[in-house]
mmCIF file with all atom_site columns, C-alpha atoms in Angstrom:
data_model
loop_
_atom_site.group_PDB
_atom_site.id
_atom_site.type_symbol
_atom_site.label_atom_id
_atom_site.label_alt_id
_atom_site.label_comp_id
_atom_site.label_asym_id
_atom_site.label_entity_id
_atom_site.label_seq_id
_atom_site.pdbx_PDB_ins_code
_atom_site.Cartn_x
_atom_site.Cartn_y
_atom_site.Cartn_z
_atom_site.occupancy
_atom_site.B_iso_or_equiv
_atom_site.pdbx_formal_charge
_atom_site.auth_seq_id
_atom_site.auth_comp_id
_atom_site.auth_asym_id
_atom_site.auth_atom_id
_atom_site.pdbx_PDB_model_num
ATOM 1   C CA . MET H 1 1   ? -28.780 -131.352 -3.151 1.00 0.00 ? 55  MET H CA 1
ATOM 2   C CA . THR H 1 2   ? -28.177 -129.178 0.047  1.00 0.00 ? 56  THR H CA 1
ATOM 3   C CA . LEU H 1 3   ? -30.575 -129.466 3.032  1.00 0.00 ? 57  LEU H CA 1
ATOM 4   C CA . GLU H 1 4   ? -31.106 -126.178 4.520  1.00 0.00 ? 58  GLU H CA 1
ATOM 5   C CA . PRO H 1 5   ? -31.536 -126.907 8.544  1.00 0.00 ? 59  PRO H CA 1
ATOM 6   C CA . SER H 1 6   ? -35.224 -126.062 9.545  1.00 0.00 ? 60  SER H CA 1
ATOM 7   C CA . PRO H 1 7   ? -35.280 -122.600 11.203 1.00 0.00 ? 61  PRO H CA 1
ATOM 8   C CA . VAL H 1 8   ? -35.984 -122.753 15.060 1.00 0.00 ? 62  VAL H CA 1
ATOM 9   C CA . ALA H 1 9   ? -38.303 -120.270 16.495 1.00 0.00 ? 63  ALA H CA 1
ATOM 10  C CA . THR H 1 10  ? -36.912 -117.881 18.794 1.00 0.00 ? 64  THR H CA 1
ATOM 11  C CA . ALA H 1 11  ? -39.319 -118.456 21.454 1.00 0.00 ? 65  ALA H CA 1
ATOM 12  C CA . ASP H 1 12  ? -37.913 -122.079 21.113 1.00 0.00 ? 66  ASP H CA 1
ATOM 13  C CA . LEU H 1 13  ? -34.800 -120.962 21.637 1.00 0.00 ? 67  LEU H CA 1
ATOM 14  C CA . HIS H 1 14  ? -35.788 -118.922 24.716 1.00 0.00 ? 68  HIS H CA 1
ATOM 15  C CA . ARG H 1 15  ? -37.376 -121.889 26.180 1.00 0.00 ? 69  ARG H CA 1
ATOM 16  C CA . LEU H 1 16  ? -34.423 -124.295 25.545 1.00 0.00 ? 70  LEU H CA 1
ATOM 17  C CA . HIS H 1 17  ? -32.034 -121.695 27.101 1.00 0.00 ? 71  HIS H CA 1
ATOM 18  C CA . ALA H 1 18  ? -34.369 -121.467 30.003 1.00 0.00 ? 72  ALA H CA 1
ATOM 19  C CA . ARG H 1 19  ? -34.167 -125.377 30.672 1.00 0.00 ? 73  ARG H CA 1
ATOM 20  C CA . LEU H 1 20  ? -30.472 -125.304 29.977 1.00 0.00 ? 74  LEU H CA 1
ATOM 21  C CA . THR H 1 21  ? -29.937 -122.574 32.909 1.00 0.00 ? 75  THR H CA 1
ATOM 22  C CA . ALA H 1 22  ? -32.194 -123.917 35.237 1.00 0.00 ? 76  ALA H CA 1
ATOM 23  C CA . ALA H 1 23  ? -30.727 -127.245 34.919 1.00 0.00 ? 77  ALA H CA 1
ATOM 24  C CA . ALA H 1 24  ? -27.289 -126.051 35.251 1.00 0.00 ? 78  ALA H CA 1
ATOM 25  C CA . ASP H 1 25  ? -28.413 -124.091 38.202 1.00 0.00 ? 79  ASP H CA 1
ATOM 26  C CA . ALA H 1 26  ? -29.861 -126.846 39.785 1.00 0.00 ? 80  ALA H CA 1
ATOM 27  C CA . ALA H 1 27  ? -27.001 -128.835 39.504 1.00 0.00 ? 81  ALA H CA 1
ATOM 28  C CA . ASP H 1 28  ? -24.720 -126.219 40.832 1.00 0.00 ? 82  ASP H CA 1
ATOM 29  C CA . LEU H 1 29  ? -22.918 -125.896 37.692 1.00 0.00 ? 83  LEU H CA 1
ATOM 30  C CA . LEU H 1 30  ? -23.332 -122.209 36.910 1.00 0.00 ? 84  LEU H CA 1
ATOM 31  C CA . ASP H 1 31  ? -20.456 -120.433 38.251 1.00 0.00 ? 85  ASP H CA 1
ATOM 32  C CA . VAL H 1 32  ? -20.821 -116.939 36.197 1.00 0.00 ? 86  VAL H CA 1
ATOM 33  C CA . ALA H 1 33  ? -24.307 -115.660 35.445 1.00 0.00 ? 87  ALA H CA 1
ATOM 34  C CA . TYR H 1 34  ? -24.347 -112.917 33.058 1.00 0.00 ? 88  TYR H CA 1
ATOM 35  C CA . ARG H 1 35  ? -26.966 -110.514 31.394 1.00 0.00 ? 89  ARG H CA 1
ATOM 36  C CA . ILE H 1 36  ? -26.642 -107.183 29.264 1.00 0.00 ? 90  ILE H CA 1
ATOM 37  C CA . VAL H 1 37  ? -28.401 -104.058 30.359 1.00 0.00 ? 91  VAL H CA 1
ATOM 38  C CA . ASP H 1 38  ? -29.624 -101.189 28.427 1.00 0.00 ? 92  ASP H CA 1
ATOM 39  C CA . THR H 1 39  ? -28.658 -97.664  30.077 1.00 0.00 ? 93  THR H CA 1
ATOM 40  C CA . PRO H 1 40  ? -28.266 -94.164  29.383 1.00 0.00 ? 94  PRO H CA 1
ATOM 41  C CA . VAL H 1 41  ? -24.436 -94.770  28.585 1.00 0.00 ? 95  VAL H CA 1
ATOM 42  C CA . GLY H 1 42  ? -24.735 -97.984  26.332 1.00 0.00 ? 96  GLY H CA 1
ATOM 43  C CA . PRO H 1 43  ? -25.137 -101.538 27.199 1.00 0.00 ? 97  PRO H CA 1
ATOM 44  C CA . LEU H 1 44  ? -23.529 -102.677 30.325 1.00 0.00 ? 98  LEU H CA 1
ATOM 45  C CA . LEU H 1 45  ? -22.814 -106.399 30.823 1.00 0.00 ? 99  LEU H CA 1
ATOM 46  C CA . LEU H 1 46  ? -23.365 -107.635 34.282 1.00 0.00 ? 100 LEU H CA 1
ATOM 47  C CA . ALA H 1 47  ? -21.966 -110.825 35.644 1.00 0.00 ? 101 ALA H CA 1
ATOM 48  C CA . ALA H 1 48  ? -22.086 -112.612 39.193 1.00 0.00 ? 102 ALA H CA 1
ATOM 49  C CA . THR H 1 49  ? -20.873 -115.561 40.490 1.00 0.00 ? 103 THR H CA 1
ATOM 50  C CA . PRO H 1 50  ? -22.641 -117.155 43.656 1.00 0.00 ? 104 PRO H CA 1
ATOM 51  C CA . ALA H 1 51  ? -20.722 -114.615 45.830 1.00 0.00 ? 105 ALA H CA 1
ATOM 52  C CA . GLY H 1 52  ? -22.049 -111.554 44.207 1.00 0.00 ? 106 GLY H CA 1
ATOM 53  C CA . LEU H 1 53  ? -21.716 -109.073 41.263 1.00 0.00 ? 107 LEU H CA 1
ATOM 54  C CA . VAL H 1 54  ? -17.976 -109.721 39.778 1.00 0.00 ? 108 VAL H CA 1
ATOM 55  C CA . ARG H 1 55  ? -18.250 -107.581 36.967 1.00 0.00 ? 109 ARG H CA 1
ATOM 56  C CA . VAL H 1 56  ? -19.386 -104.606 34.899 1.00 0.00 ? 110 VAL H CA 1
ATOM 57  C CA . ALA H 1 57  ? -18.367 -103.876 31.573 1.00 0.00 ? 111 ALA H CA 1
ATOM 58  C CA . TYR H 1 58  ? -18.855 -101.229 29.058 1.00 0.00 ? 112 TYR H CA 1
ATOM 59  C CA . ALA H 1 59  ? -19.439 -102.047 25.284 1.00 0.00 ? 113 ALA H CA 1
ATOM 60  C CA . VAL H 1 60  ? -16.214 -100.608 24.599 1.00 0.00 ? 114 VAL H CA 1
ATOM 61  C CA . GLU H 1 61  ? -14.456 -102.913 26.576 1.00 0.00 ? 115 GLU H CA 1
ATOM 62  C CA . ASP H 1 62  ? -15.867 -105.777 24.073 1.00 0.00 ? 116 ASP H CA 1
ATOM 63  C CA . HIS H 1 63  ? -18.508 -107.889 26.084 1.00 0.00 ? 117 HIS H CA 1
ATOM 64  C CA . ASP H 1 64  ? -17.430 -111.244 24.353 1.00 0.00 ? 118 ASP H CA 1
ATOM 65  C CA . ALA H 1 65  ? -13.764 -110.630 25.152 1.00 0.00 ? 119 ALA H CA 1
ATOM 66  C CA . VAL H 1 66  ? -14.865 -109.930 29.033 1.00 0.00 ? 120 VAL H CA 1
ATOM 67  C CA . LEU H 1 67  ? -16.322 -113.186 29.173 1.00 0.00 ? 121 LEU H CA 1
ATOM 68  C CA . ASP H 1 68  ? -13.615 -114.771 27.644 1.00 0.00 ? 122 ASP H CA 1
ATOM 69  C CA . ARG H 1 69  ? -11.625 -113.174 30.381 1.00 0.00 ? 123 ARG H CA 1
ATOM 70  C CA . LEU H 1 70  ? -14.253 -114.153 33.070 1.00 0.00 ? 124 LEU H CA 1
ATOM 71  C CA . ALA H 1 71  ? -14.047 -117.748 31.928 1.00 0.00 ? 125 ALA H CA 1
ATOM 72  C CA . ALA H 1 72  ? -10.340 -117.764 32.302 1.00 0.00 ? 126 ALA H CA 1
ATOM 73  C CA . ASP H 1 73  ? -9.985  -116.084 35.453 1.00 0.00 ? 127 ASP H CA 1
ATOM 74  C CA . LEU H 1 74  ? -12.919 -117.485 37.342 1.00 0.00 ? 128 LEU H CA 1
ATOM 75  C CA . SER H 1 75  ? -14.360 -120.186 35.402 1.00 0.00 ? 129 SER H CA 1
ATOM 76  C CA . PRO H 1 76  ? -15.567 -121.683 32.099 1.00 0.00 ? 130 PRO H CA 1
ATOM 77  C CA . ARG H 1 77  ? -19.075 -122.485 33.357 1.00 0.00 ? 131 ARG H CA 1
ATOM 78  C CA . ILE H 1 78  ? -20.450 -119.236 32.162 1.00 0.00 ? 132 ILE H CA 1
ATOM 79  C CA . LEU H 1 79  ? -24.338 -118.761 31.052 1.00 0.00 ? 133 LEU H CA 1
ATOM 80  C CA . ALA H 1 80  ? -26.541 -116.243 30.361 1.00 0.00 ? 134 ALA H CA 1
ATOM 81  C CA . ALA H 1 81  ? -28.620 -116.134 33.453 1.00 0.00 ? 135 ALA H CA 1
ATOM 82  C CA . PRO H 1 82  ? -30.703 -112.866 33.539 1.00 0.00 ? 136 PRO H CA 1
ATOM 83  C CA . ALA H 1 83  ? -32.911 -113.597 36.533 1.00 0.00 ? 137 ALA H CA 1
ATOM 84  C CA . ARG H 1 84  ? -29.782 -114.148 38.758 1.00 0.00 ? 138 ARG H CA 1
ATOM 85  C CA . LEU H 1 85  ? -28.828 -110.570 38.325 1.00 0.00 ? 139 LEU H CA 1
ATOM 86  C CA . ASP H 1 86  ? -32.377 -108.884 38.255 1.00 0.00 ? 140 ASP H CA 1
ATOM 87  C CA . THR H 1 87  ? -31.557 -107.156 41.668 1.00 0.00 ? 141 THR H CA 1
ATOM 88  C CA . ALA H 1 88  ? -28.317 -105.300 40.394 1.00 0.00 ? 142 ALA H CA 1
ATOM 89  C CA . ALA H 1 89  ? -30.254 -104.597 37.023 1.00 0.00 ? 143 ALA H CA 1
ATOM 90  C CA . ARG H 1 90  ? -33.020 -102.593 39.247 1.00 0.00 ? 144 ARG H CA 1
ATOM 91  C CA . GLN H 1 91  ? -30.462 -100.996 41.085 1.00 0.00 ? 145 GLN H CA 1
ATOM 92  C CA . LEU H 1 92  ? -28.777 -99.885  38.285 1.00 0.00 ? 146 LEU H CA 1
ATOM 93  C CA . ASP H 1 93  ? -32.087 -98.743  36.667 1.00 0.00 ? 147 ASP H CA 1
ATOM 94  C CA . GLU H 1 94  ? -32.799 -96.715  40.225 1.00 0.00 ? 148 GLU H CA 1
ATOM 95  C CA . TYR H 1 95  ? -29.362 -95.136  39.692 1.00 0.00 ? 149 TYR H CA 1
ATOM 96  C CA . PHE H 1 96  ? -30.066 -94.002  36.089 1.00 0.00 ? 150 PHE H CA 1
ATOM 97  C CA . ARG H 1 97  ? -33.551 -92.818  37.119 1.00 0.00 ? 151 ARG H CA 1
ATOM 98  C CA . GLY H 1 98  ? -31.702 -90.700  39.811 1.00 0.00 ? 152 GLY H CA 1
ATOM 99  C CA . THR H 1 99  ? -33.521 -92.421  43.053 1.00 0.00 ? 153 THR H CA 1
ATOM 100 C CA . ARG H 1 100 ? -30.603 -94.437  44.200 1.00 0.00 ? 154 ARG H CA 1
ATOM 101 C CA . THR H 1 101 ? -27.496 -92.962  45.429 1.00 0.00 ? 155 THR H CA 1
ATOM 102 C CA . THR H 1 102 ? -25.658 -96.157  46.840 1.00 0.00 ? 156 THR H CA 1
ATOM 103 C CA . PHE H 1 103 ? -25.827 -99.658  45.893 1.00 0.00 ? 157 PHE H CA 1
ATOM 104 C CA . ASP H 1 104 ? -26.750 -102.484 48.197 1.00 0.00 ? 158 ASP H CA 1
ATOM 105 C CA . LEU H 1 105 ? -25.572 -105.697 46.577 1.00 0.00 ? 159 LEU H CA 1
ATOM 106 C CA . PRO H 1 106 ? -23.377 -108.519 47.284 1.00 0.00 ? 160 PRO H CA 1
ATOM 107 C CA . LEU H 1 107 ? -19.955 -107.552 45.724 1.00 0.00 ? 161 LEU H CA 1
ATOM 108 C CA . ASP H 1 108 ? -17.151 -110.399 44.718 1.00 0.00 ? 162 ASP H CA 1
ATOM 109 C CA . LEU H 1 109 ? -14.147 -108.590 44.405 1.00 0.00 ? 163 LEU H CA 1
ATOM 110 C CA . SER H 1 110 ? -11.925 -111.265 43.308 1.00 0.00 ? 164 SER H CA 1
ATOM 111 C CA . LEU H 1 111 ? -10.886 -109.651 40.340 1.00 0.00 ? 165 LEU H CA 1
ATOM 112 C CA . ALA H 1 112 ? -9.562  -106.987 42.366 1.00 0.00 ? 166 ALA H CA 1
ATOM 113 C CA . ARG H 1 113 ? -6.532  -107.629 44.161 1.00 0.00 ? 167 ARG H CA 1
ATOM 114 C CA . GLY H 1 114 ? -3.966  -105.870 46.735 1.00 0.00 ? 168 GLY H CA 1
ATOM 115 C CA . PHE H 1 115 ? -3.576  -101.957 46.174 1.00 0.00 ? 169 PHE H CA 1
ATOM 116 C CA . ARG H 1 116 ? -6.654  -101.916 43.505 1.00 0.00 ? 170 ARG H CA 1
ATOM 117 C CA . ARG H 1 117 ? -8.780  -103.602 45.723 1.00 0.00 ? 171 ARG H CA 1
ATOM 118 C CA . GLU H 1 118 ? -7.871  -101.081 48.223 1.00 0.00 ? 172 GLU H CA 1
ATOM 119 C CA . VAL H 1 119 ? -8.624  -98.011  46.070 1.00 0.00 ? 173 VAL H CA 1
ATOM 120 C CA . ILE H 1 120 ? -12.105 -99.379  44.780 1.00 0.00 ? 174 ILE H CA 1
ATOM 121 C CA . THR H 1 121 ? -13.028 -99.465  48.270 1.00 0.00 ? 175 THR H CA 1
ATOM 122 C CA . HIS H 1 122 ? -12.003 -95.981  49.146 1.00 0.00 ? 176 HIS H CA 1
ATOM 123 C CA . LEU H 1 123 ? -13.967 -94.152  46.399 1.00 0.00 ? 177 LEU H CA 1
ATOM 124 C CA . PRO H 1 124 ? -16.018 -90.891  47.241 1.00 0.00 ? 178 PRO H CA 1
ATOM 125 C CA . GLY H 1 125 ? -19.577 -90.873  47.596 1.00 0.00 ? 179 GLY H CA 1
ATOM 126 C CA . TYR H 1 126 ? -22.569 -90.051  45.380 1.00 0.00 ? 180 TYR H CA 1
ATOM 127 C CA . GLY H 1 127 ? -22.382 -86.542  43.892 1.00 0.00 ? 181 GLY H CA 1
ATOM 128 C CA . ARG H 1 128 ? -18.682 -85.611  45.123 1.00 0.00 ? 182 ARG H CA 1
ATOM 129 C CA . THR H 1 129 ? -15.244 -86.048  43.208 1.00 0.00 ? 183 THR H CA 1
ATOM 130 C CA . ALA H 1 130 ? -11.932 -86.571  44.365 1.00 0.00 ? 184 ALA H CA 1
ATOM 131 C CA . SER H 1 131 ? -8.493  -86.313  42.784 1.00 0.00 ? 185 SER H CA 1
ATOM 132 C CA . TYR H 1 132 ? -6.225  -89.343  42.282 1.00 0.00 ? 186 TYR H CA 1
ATOM 133 C CA . ALA H 1 133 ? -4.081  -88.033  45.036 1.00 0.00 ? 187 ALA H CA 1
ATOM 134 C CA . GLU H 1 134 ? -6.761  -87.612  47.520 1.00 0.00 ? 188 GLU H CA 1
ATOM 135 C CA . VAL H 1 135 ? -7.845  -91.347  46.834 1.00 0.00 ? 189 VAL H CA 1
ATOM 136 C CA . ALA H 1 136 ? -4.148  -92.391  47.243 1.00 0.00 ? 190 ALA H CA 1
ATOM 137 C CA . ALA H 1 137 ? -3.910  -90.813  50.501 1.00 0.00 ? 191 ALA H CA 1
ATOM 138 C CA . VAL H 1 138 ? -7.273  -92.202  51.608 1.00 0.00 ? 192 VAL H CA 1
ATOM 139 C CA . ALA H 1 139 ? -6.051  -95.626  50.538 1.00 0.00 ? 193 ALA H CA 1
ATOM 140 C CA . GLY H 1 140 ? -2.829  -95.411  52.519 1.00 0.00 ? 194 GLY H CA 1
ATOM 141 C CA . SER H 1 141 ? -0.238  -94.442  49.674 1.00 0.00 ? 195 SER H CA 1
ATOM 142 C CA . PRO H 1 142 ? -0.305  -90.848  49.130 1.00 0.00 ? 196 PRO H CA 1
ATOM 143 C CA . ARG H 1 143 ? 2.502   -91.385  46.409 1.00 0.00 ? 197 ARG H CA 1
ATOM 144 C CA . ALA H 1 144 ? 0.758   -93.846  44.612 1.00 0.00 ? 198 ALA H CA 1
ATOM 145 C CA . VAL H 1 145 ? -1.195  -91.430  42.263 1.00 0.00 ? 199 VAL H CA 1
ATOM 146 C CA . ARG H 1 146 ? -0.538  -93.247  39.143 1.00 0.00 ? 200 ARG H CA 1
ATOM 147 C CA . ALA H 1 147 ? -1.198  -96.733  40.655 1.00 0.00 ? 201 ALA H CA 1
ATOM 148 C CA . VAL H 1 148 ? -4.744  -94.970  41.709 1.00 0.00 ? 202 VAL H CA 1
ATOM 149 C CA . GLY H 1 149 ? -5.299  -94.460  38.171 1.00 0.00 ? 203 GLY H CA 1
ATOM 150 C CA . THR H 1 150 ? -4.458  -97.837  36.971 1.00 0.00 ? 204 THR H CA 1
ATOM 151 C CA . ALA H 1 151 ? -6.851  -99.078  39.852 1.00 0.00 ? 205 ALA H CA 1
ATOM 152 C CA . CYS H 1 152 ? -9.533  -97.139  38.471 1.00 0.00 ? 206 CYS H CA 1
ATOM 153 C CA . ALA H 1 153 ? -8.845  -97.922  34.987 1.00 0.00 ? 207 ALA H CA 1
ATOM 154 C CA . ARG H 1 154 ? -9.102  -101.613 36.041 1.00 0.00 ? 208 ARG H CA 1
ATOM 155 C CA . ASN H 1 155 ? -12.043 -101.528 38.039 1.00 0.00 ? 209 ASN H CA 1
ATOM 156 C CA . PRO H 1 156 ? -13.758 -104.488 37.595 1.00 0.00 ? 210 PRO H CA 1
ATOM 157 C CA . LEU H 1 157 ? -17.170 -103.109 38.757 1.00 0.00 ? 211 LEU H CA 1
ATOM 158 C CA . PRO H 1 158 ? -17.369 -99.242  37.281 1.00 0.00 ? 212 PRO H CA 1
ATOM 159 C CA . VAL H 1 159 ? -20.621 -97.326  38.048 1.00 0.00 ? 213 VAL H CA 1
ATOM 160 C CA . VAL H 1 160 ? -21.235 -99.733  41.133 1.00 0.00 ? 214 VAL H CA 1
ATOM 161 C CA . LEU H 1 161 ? -17.744 -99.082  42.763 1.00 0.00 ? 215 LEU H CA 1
ATOM 162 C CA . PRO H 1 162 ? -17.489 -95.341  41.214 1.00 0.00 ? 216 PRO H CA 1
ATOM 163 C CA . CYS H 1 163 ? -14.307 -94.677  39.761 1.00 0.00 ? 217 CYS H CA 1
ATOM 164 C CA . HIS H 1 164 ? -15.938 -92.148  37.738 1.00 0.00 ? 218 HIS H CA 1
ATOM 165 C CA . ARG H 1 165 ? -15.891 -90.053  40.762 1.00 0.00 ? 219 ARG H CA 1
ATOM 166 C CA . VAL H 1 166 ? -12.005 -89.924  40.515 1.00 0.00 ? 220 VAL H CA 1
ATOM 167 C CA . VAL H 1 167 ? -10.672 -86.739  38.579 1.00 0.00 ? 221 VAL H CA 1
ATOM 168 C CA . ARG H 1 168 ? -7.380  -85.227  37.896 1.00 0.00 ? 222 ARG H CA 1
ATOM 169 C CA . GLY H 1 169 ? -6.001  -82.769  40.605 1.00 0.00 ? 223 GLY H CA 1
ATOM 170 C CA . ASP H 1 170 ? -6.277  -79.894  38.075 1.00 0.00 ? 224 ASP H CA 1
ATOM 171 C CA . GLY H 1 171 ? -9.968  -80.475  37.692 1.00 0.00 ? 225 GLY H CA 1
ATOM 172 C CA . ASP H 1 172 ? -9.784  -82.532  34.293 1.00 0.00 ? 226 ASP H CA 1
ATOM 173 C CA . LEU H 1 173 ? -12.113 -85.398  34.162 1.00 0.00 ? 227 LEU H CA 1
ATOM 174 C CA . GLY H 1 174 ? -9.055  -87.528  33.069 1.00 0.00 ? 228 GLY H CA 1
ATOM 175 C CA . ARG H 1 175 ? -9.908  -91.045  31.364 1.00 0.00 ? 229 ARG H CA 1
ATOM 176 C CA . TYR H 1 176 ? -12.403 -93.568  31.973 1.00 0.00 ? 230 TYR H CA 1
ATOM 177 C CA . VAL H 1 177 ? -13.111 -97.171  31.151 1.00 0.00 ? 231 VAL H CA 1
ATOM 178 C CA . GLY H 1 178 ? -16.429 -96.249  29.649 1.00 0.00 ? 232 GLY H CA 1
ATOM 179 C CA . GLY H 1 179 ? -15.015 -93.284  27.660 1.00 0.00 ? 233 GLY H CA 1
ATOM 180 C CA . VAL H 1 180 ? -15.081 -89.520  28.765 1.00 0.00 ? 234 VAL H CA 1
ATOM 181 C CA . GLU H 1 181 ? -18.646 -88.871  27.586 1.00 0.00 ? 235 GLU H CA 1
ATOM 182 C CA . ALA H 1 182 ? -19.805 -91.791  30.205 1.00 0.00 ? 236 ALA H CA 1
ATOM 183 C CA . LYS H 1 183 ? -17.899 -90.359  32.863 1.00 0.00 ? 237 LYS H CA 1
ATOM 184 C CA . ARG H 1 184 ? -19.311 -86.910  32.071 1.00 0.00 ? 238 ARG H CA 1
ATOM 185 C CA . ALA H 1 185 ? -22.631 -88.366  31.821 1.00 0.00 ? 239 ALA H CA 1
ATOM 186 C CA . LEU H 1 186 ? -22.295 -90.155  35.010 1.00 0.00 ? 240 LEU H CA 1
ATOM 187 C CA . LEU H 1 187 ? -20.872 -87.236  36.772 1.00 0.00 ? 241 LEU H CA 1
ATOM 188 C CA . ARG H 1 188 ? -23.726 -85.024  35.409 1.00 0.00 ? 242 ARG H CA 1
ATOM 189 C CA . LEU H 1 189 ? -26.284 -87.381  36.618 1.00 0.00 ? 243 LEU H CA 1
ATOM 190 C CA . GLU H 1 190 ? -24.954 -87.247  40.260 1.00 0.00 ? 244 GLU H CA 1
ATOM 191 C CA . THR H 1 191 ? -24.961 -83.288  40.540 1.00 0.00 ? 245 THR H CA 1
ATOM 192 C CA . ALA H 1 192 ? -28.821 -83.155  38.786 1.00 0.00 ? 246 ALA H CA 1
ATOM 193 C CA . ALA H 1 193 ? -30.115 -85.326  41.669 1.00 0.00 ? 247 ALA H CA 1
#
């Protein structure tokens, strides 16, 4: 005779998770908090450390794989803690509604080092685009065009640090971590505002 486990109500699971999150937070055991938000370009995973927003990931990046990578690179003490990311979620919602043109969030850039960090801190402003060559020049290495492409592809904070605004010199959109359609949608959103 096989005994079936008794079903646990969803509400009970949510209460248990909330207690676990609160206890981990109170004991300073929560190093990376995350949540998933629905957006016009698909679900985005948001992750934050106590220093700030550390990762934004598209679904095509495989959210579970991103969480595994965060556990390896930052800390295994990761927990879904949506409240910690309320401000980031609200600002993303405002951006997608066309009422926000810049993000005002503390950022943890520990996943971007060296020239990659230099690139993602020199991206064009809202509603503007720049070529990979232009960004390379502004970042201080005019001949590092391919490295700019790599930096954009590995940007840990897409949308918030807008690598979607970097295009090829011939005007073609080029590649994007969230896919070309997401890049096109973001650029269209910014020119419509």
